[in-house]
Coordinates of C-alpha atoms and ligand atoms in Angstrom, one line a residue:
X1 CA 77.4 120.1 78.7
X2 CA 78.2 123.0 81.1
X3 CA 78.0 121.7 84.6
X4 CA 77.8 123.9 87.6
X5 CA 81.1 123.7 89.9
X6 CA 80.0 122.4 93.0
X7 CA 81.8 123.7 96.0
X8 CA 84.5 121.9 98.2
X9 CA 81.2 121.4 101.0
X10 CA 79.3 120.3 98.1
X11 CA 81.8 117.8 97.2
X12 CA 82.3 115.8 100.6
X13 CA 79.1 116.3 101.5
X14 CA 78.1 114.5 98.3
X15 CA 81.0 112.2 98.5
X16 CA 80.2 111.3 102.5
X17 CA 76.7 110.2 101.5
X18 CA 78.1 108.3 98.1
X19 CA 80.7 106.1 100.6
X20 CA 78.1 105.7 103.1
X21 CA 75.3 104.1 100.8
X22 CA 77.8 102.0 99.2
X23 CA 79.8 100.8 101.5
X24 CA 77.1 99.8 104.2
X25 CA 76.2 96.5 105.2
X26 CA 73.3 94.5 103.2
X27 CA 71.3 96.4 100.6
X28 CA 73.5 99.4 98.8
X29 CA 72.0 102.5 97.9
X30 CA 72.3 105.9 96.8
X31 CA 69.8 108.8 98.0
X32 CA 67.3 110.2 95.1
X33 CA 68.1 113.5 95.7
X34 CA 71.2 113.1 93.8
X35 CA 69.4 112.0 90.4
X36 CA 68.5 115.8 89.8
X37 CA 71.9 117.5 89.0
X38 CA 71.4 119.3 85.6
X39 CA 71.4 116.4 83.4
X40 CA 69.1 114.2 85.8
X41 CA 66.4 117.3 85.9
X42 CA 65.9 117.4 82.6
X43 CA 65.8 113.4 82.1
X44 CA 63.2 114.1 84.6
X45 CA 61.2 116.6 82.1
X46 CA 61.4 114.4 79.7
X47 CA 60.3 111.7 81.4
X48 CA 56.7 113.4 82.2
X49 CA 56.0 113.7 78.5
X50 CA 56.3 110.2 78.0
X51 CA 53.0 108.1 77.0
X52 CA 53.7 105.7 80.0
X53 CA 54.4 108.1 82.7
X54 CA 50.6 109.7 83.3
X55 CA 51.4 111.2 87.2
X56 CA 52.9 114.2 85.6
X57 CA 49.5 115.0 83.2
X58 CA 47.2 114.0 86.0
X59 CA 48.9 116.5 88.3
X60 CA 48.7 118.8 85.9
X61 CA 45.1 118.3 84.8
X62 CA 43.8 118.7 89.0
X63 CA 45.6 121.8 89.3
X64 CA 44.6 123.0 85.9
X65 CA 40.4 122.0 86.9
X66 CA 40.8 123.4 90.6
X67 CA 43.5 125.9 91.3
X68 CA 40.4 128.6 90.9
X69 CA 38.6 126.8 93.6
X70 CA 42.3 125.8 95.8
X71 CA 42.5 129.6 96.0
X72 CA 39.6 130.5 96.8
X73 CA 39.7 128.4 99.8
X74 CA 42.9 130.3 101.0
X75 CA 43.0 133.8 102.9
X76 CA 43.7 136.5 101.0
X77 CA 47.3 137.1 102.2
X78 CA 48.7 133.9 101.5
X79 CA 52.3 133.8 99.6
X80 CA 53.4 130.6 98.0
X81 CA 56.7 128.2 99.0
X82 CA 57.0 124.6 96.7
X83 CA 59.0 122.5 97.8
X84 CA 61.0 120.4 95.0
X85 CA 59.5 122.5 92.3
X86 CA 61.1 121.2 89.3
X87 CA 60.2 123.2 86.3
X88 CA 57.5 124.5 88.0
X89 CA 55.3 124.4 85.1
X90 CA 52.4 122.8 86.7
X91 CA 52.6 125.6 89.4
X92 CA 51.3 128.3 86.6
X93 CA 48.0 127.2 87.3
X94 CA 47.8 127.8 91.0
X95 CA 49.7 131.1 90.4
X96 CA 47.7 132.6 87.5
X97 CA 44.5 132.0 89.8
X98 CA 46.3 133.8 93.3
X99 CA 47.6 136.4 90.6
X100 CA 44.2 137.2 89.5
X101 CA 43.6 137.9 93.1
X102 CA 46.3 140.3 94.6
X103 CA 50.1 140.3 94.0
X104 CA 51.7 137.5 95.6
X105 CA 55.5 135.9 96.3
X106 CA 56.4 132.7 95.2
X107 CA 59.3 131.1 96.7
X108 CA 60.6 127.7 94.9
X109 CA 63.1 125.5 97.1
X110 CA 65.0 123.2 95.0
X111 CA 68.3 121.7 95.6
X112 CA 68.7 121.4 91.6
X113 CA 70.2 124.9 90.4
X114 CA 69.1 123.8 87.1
X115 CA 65.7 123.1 88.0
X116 CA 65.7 126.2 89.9
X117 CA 66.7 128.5 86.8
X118 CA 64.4 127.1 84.5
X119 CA 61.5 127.5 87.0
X120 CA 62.5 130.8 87.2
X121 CA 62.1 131.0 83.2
X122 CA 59.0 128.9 82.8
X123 CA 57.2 131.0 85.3
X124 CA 58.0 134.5 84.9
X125 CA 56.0 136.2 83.0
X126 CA 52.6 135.5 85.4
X127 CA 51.4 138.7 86.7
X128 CA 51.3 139.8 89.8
X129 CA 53.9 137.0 90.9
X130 CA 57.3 137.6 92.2
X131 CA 59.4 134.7 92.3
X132 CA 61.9 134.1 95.0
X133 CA 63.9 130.9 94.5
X134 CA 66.1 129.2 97.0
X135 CA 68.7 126.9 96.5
X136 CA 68.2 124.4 99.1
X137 CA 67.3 121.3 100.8
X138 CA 63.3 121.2 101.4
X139 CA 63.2 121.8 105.2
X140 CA 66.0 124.4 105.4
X141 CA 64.5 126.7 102.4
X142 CA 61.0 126.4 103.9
X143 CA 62.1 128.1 107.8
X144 CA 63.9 130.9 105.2
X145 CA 60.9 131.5 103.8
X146 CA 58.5 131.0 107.2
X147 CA 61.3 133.3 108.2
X148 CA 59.7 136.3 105.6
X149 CA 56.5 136.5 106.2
X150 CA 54.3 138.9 106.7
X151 CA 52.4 139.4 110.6
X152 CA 49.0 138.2 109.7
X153 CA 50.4 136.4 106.3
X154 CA 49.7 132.9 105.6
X155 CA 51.6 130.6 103.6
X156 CA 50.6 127.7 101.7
X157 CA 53.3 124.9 100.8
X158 CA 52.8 123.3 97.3
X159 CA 54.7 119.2 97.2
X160 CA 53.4 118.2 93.8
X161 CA 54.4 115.6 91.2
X162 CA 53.8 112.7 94.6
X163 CA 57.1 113.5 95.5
X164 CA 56.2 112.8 99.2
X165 CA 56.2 108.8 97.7
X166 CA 60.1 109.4 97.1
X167 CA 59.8 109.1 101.4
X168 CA 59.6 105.6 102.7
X169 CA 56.9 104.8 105.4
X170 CA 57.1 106.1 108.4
X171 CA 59.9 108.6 106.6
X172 CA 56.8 110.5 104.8
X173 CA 55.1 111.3 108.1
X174 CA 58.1 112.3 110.1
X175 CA 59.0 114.8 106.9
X176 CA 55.2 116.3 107.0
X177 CA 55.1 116.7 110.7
X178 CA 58.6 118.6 110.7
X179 CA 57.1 120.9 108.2
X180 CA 54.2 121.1 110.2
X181 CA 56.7 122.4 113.3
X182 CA 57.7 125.3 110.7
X183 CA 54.0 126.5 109.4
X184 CA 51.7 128.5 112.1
X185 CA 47.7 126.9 112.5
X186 CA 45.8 128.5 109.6
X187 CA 48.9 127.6 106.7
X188 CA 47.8 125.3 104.0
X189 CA 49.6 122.2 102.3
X190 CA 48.6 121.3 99.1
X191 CA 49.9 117.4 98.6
X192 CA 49.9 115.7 95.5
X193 CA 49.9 111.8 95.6
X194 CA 50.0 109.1 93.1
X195 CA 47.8 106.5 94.5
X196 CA 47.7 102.5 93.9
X197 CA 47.0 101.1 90.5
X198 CA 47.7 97.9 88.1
X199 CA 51.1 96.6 88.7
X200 CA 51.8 96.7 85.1
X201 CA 51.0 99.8 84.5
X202 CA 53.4 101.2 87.4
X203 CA 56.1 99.0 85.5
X204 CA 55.4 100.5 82.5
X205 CA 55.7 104.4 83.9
X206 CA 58.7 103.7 85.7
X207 CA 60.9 101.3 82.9
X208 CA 59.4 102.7 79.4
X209 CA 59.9 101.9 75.8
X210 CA 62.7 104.6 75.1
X211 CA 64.7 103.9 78.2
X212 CA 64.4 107.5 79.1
X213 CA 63.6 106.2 82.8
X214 CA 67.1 103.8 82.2
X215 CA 68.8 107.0 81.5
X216 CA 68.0 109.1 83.9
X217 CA 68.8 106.3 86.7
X218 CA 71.9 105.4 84.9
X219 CA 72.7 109.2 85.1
X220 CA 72.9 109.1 88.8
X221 CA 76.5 106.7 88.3
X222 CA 77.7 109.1 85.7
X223 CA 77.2 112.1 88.0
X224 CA 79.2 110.3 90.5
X225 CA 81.7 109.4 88.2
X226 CA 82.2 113.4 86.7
X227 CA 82.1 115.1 90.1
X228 CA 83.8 112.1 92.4
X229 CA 85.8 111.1 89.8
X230 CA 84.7 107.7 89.9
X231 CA 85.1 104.9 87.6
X232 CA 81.4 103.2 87.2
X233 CA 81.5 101.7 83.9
X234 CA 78.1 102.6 83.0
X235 CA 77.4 99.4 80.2
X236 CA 77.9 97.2 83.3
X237 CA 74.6 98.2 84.7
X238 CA 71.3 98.0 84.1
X239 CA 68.1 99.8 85.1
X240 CA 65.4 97.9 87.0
X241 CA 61.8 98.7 88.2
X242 CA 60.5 96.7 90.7
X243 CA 56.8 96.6 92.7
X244 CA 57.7 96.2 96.4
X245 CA 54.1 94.7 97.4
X246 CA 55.0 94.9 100.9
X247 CA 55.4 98.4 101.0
X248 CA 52.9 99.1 98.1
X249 CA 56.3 101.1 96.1
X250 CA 58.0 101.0 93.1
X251 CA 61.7 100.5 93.5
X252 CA 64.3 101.8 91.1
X253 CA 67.5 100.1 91.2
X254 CA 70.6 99.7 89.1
X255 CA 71.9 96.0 88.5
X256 CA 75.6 94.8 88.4
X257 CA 76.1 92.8 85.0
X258 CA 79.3 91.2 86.5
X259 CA 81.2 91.5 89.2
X260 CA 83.7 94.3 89.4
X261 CA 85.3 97.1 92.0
X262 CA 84.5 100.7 91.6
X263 CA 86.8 103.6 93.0
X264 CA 85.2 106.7 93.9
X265 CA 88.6 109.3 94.3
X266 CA 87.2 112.3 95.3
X267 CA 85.7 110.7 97.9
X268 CA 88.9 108.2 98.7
X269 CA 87.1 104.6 98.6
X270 CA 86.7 101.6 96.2
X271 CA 84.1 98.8 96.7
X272 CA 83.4 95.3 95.3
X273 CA 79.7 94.8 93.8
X274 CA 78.9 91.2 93.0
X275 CA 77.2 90.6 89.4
X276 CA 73.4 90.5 90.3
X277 CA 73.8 92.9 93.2
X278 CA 71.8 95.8 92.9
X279 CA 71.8 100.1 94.0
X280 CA 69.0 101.2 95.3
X281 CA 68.2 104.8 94.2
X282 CA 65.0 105.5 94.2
X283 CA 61.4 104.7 96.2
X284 CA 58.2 105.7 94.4
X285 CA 55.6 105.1 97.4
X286 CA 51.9 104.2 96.2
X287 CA 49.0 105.2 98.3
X288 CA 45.6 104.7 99.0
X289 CA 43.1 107.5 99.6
X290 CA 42.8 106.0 103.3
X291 CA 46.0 106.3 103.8
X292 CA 46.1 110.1 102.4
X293 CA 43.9 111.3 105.4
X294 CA 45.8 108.8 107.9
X295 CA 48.8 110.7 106.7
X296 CA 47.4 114.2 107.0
X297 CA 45.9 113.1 110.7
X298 CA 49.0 111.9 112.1
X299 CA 51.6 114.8 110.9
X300 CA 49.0 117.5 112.2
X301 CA 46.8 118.9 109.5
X302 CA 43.6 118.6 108.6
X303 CA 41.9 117.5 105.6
X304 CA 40.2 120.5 103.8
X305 CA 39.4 119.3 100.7
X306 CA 40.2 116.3 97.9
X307 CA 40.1 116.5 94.3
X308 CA 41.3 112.4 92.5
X309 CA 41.6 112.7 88.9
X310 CA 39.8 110.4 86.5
X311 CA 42.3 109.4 83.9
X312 CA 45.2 108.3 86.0
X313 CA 44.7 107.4 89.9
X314 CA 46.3 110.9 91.9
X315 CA 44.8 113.0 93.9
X316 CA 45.4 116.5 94.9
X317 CA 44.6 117.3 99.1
X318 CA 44.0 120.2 100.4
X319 CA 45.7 120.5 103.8
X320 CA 45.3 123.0 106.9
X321 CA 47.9 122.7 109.6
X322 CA 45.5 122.4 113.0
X323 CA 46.2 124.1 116.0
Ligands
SAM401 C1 60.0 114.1 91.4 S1 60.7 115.7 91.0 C2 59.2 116.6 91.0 C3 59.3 117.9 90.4 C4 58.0 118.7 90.3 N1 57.5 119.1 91.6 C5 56.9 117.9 89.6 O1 55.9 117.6 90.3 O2 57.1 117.6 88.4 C6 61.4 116.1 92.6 C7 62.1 117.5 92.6 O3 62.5 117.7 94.0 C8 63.9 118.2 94.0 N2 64.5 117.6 95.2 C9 64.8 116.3 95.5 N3 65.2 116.2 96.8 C10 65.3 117.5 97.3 C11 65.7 118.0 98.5 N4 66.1 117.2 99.5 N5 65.5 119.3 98.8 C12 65.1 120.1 97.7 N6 64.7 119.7 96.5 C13 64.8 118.4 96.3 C14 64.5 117.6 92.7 O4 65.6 118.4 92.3 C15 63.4 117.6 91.7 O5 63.3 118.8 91.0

């Protein structure tokens, strides 16, 4: 598999954060952001075909139904920044309907060069859209692209796929206030949430029958293991899915099968984990509608308009940032 070389600030950046969830007192963990290297993205792909996992489709199906209407609620100079864009498939929609309208920039952020290329791919033959990516952390890539615009332009920030869940609570509103501080009154945010639903069937999307979800959370220790040059031994873990009812989220976590000491080199530390104890790499927050609007309220923007799909509890919101 061809890997991108990461550079030396890549490296102990990565490797900081790696020793630092690890090693710290209590509960170890390791930050989501590092399950989408090129492997991890397109575990994650695969992972919104599968039968169980019905966020992706329901996403899809909103945008698909409303991204006419979406627009048509926008100004007419309005260029496009997503945050975390993946693929970017899903995005089509929303971009066929502004390119209809007038020629338009789209600017991806994505700290997956992976994901970056092949949104670049999947989306490039829409008319009337030029495509900008950046290769970056959210925040950062989104004052680059505040930094472009246009006097008079407005821009509208697309976080799809209930990414915004991957933020624990008070985390999520902290994030959408600080993009708040970037975007002028008048910008739009377009948030896509998974909202709260059977217990089982949150199991089921996050720990399916093909262990394609296993995989991709597994994949997380081998990425440590080929650019830290680590030694997780990965048949001595085991992917688990677990509904934090306190905090309404699904937890991913990888479980020690026995006891054992792991040496990450590149990074220049080694640590015990005790059979049972568990990495925590991943929160998938589940909200209520309620708490949709409380969210938009307290981080600045204003609640323009809802769409909630049928099939599978999400719901698309149409955001304004207030003045
Ligand atoms: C849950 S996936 C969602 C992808 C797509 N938006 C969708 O709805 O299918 C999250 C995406 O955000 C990217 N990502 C995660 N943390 C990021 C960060 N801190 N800055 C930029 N991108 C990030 C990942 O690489 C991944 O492609």
């Amino acid at each position: 598999m061809a890997t991108r070389a990461l550079s030396l600030d890549a490296v102990s950046a990565f490797g900081a954060d790696i020793r630092e969830g690890l090693t710290k007192k209590g509960q170890k963990e390791l930050a989501s952001k590092y399950l989408y290297d090129e492997l991890g993205s397109k575990l994650f792909e695969t992972i919104s075909l599968l039968p169980e996992y019905g966020l992706t489709r329901a996403d899809e199906r909103l945008l698909r139904r409303h991204s006419r209407e979406i627009v048509e609620r926008l100004p007419g100079d309005t260029m496009v920044a997503e945050l975390g864009s993946g693929s970017g498939s899903k995005t089509r929609w929303i971009l066929e309907a502004f390119g209809r309208r007038r020629h338009t920039s789209y600017c991806p952020i994505e700290i997956s060069a992976a994901a970056l290329a092949a949104c670049r791919r999947e989306l490039a033959d829409i008319d009337a859209i030029s495509i900008v990516g950046f290769e970056r952390e959210y925040l950062e890539g989104l004052l680059e692209v505040a930094g472009r615009r246009r006097v008079g332009q407005r821009i509208l920030v697309l976080f799809l796929g209930s990414t915004i869940g991957n933020f624990d609570h008070p985390a999520d509103v902290k994030f959408l206030k600080e993009i708040r501080a970037i975007l002028q009154a008048g910008d739009a945010l377009l948030l896509g949430t998974d909202l709260e639903k059977p217990v089982e069937q949150l199991i089921a999307a996050y720990d399916d029958s093909l262990g394609v979800t296993a995989a991709f959370n597994l994949n997380l220790l081998a990425r440590v293991n080929r650019e830290l040059d680590a030694d997780f031994a990965l048949e001595e873990f085991e992917h688990e899915a677990r509904f934090n009812a306190e905090t309404s989220s699904i937890e991913m976590h990888l479980r020690a099968r026995r006891d054992q000491r792991v040496t990450v080199a590149k990074a220049g530390f080694s640590v015990a984990i005790r059979a049972g104890e568990t990495i925590w790499t991943e929160t998938s927050h589940k909200y209520s509608l309620k708490e949709v609007g409380a969210l938009a309220g307290k981080a600045g923007f204003l609640c323009e308009a809802q769409w909630v799909d049928g099939e599978w509890a999400f719901a698309e919101t149409l955001m304004v940032a207030g003045t």
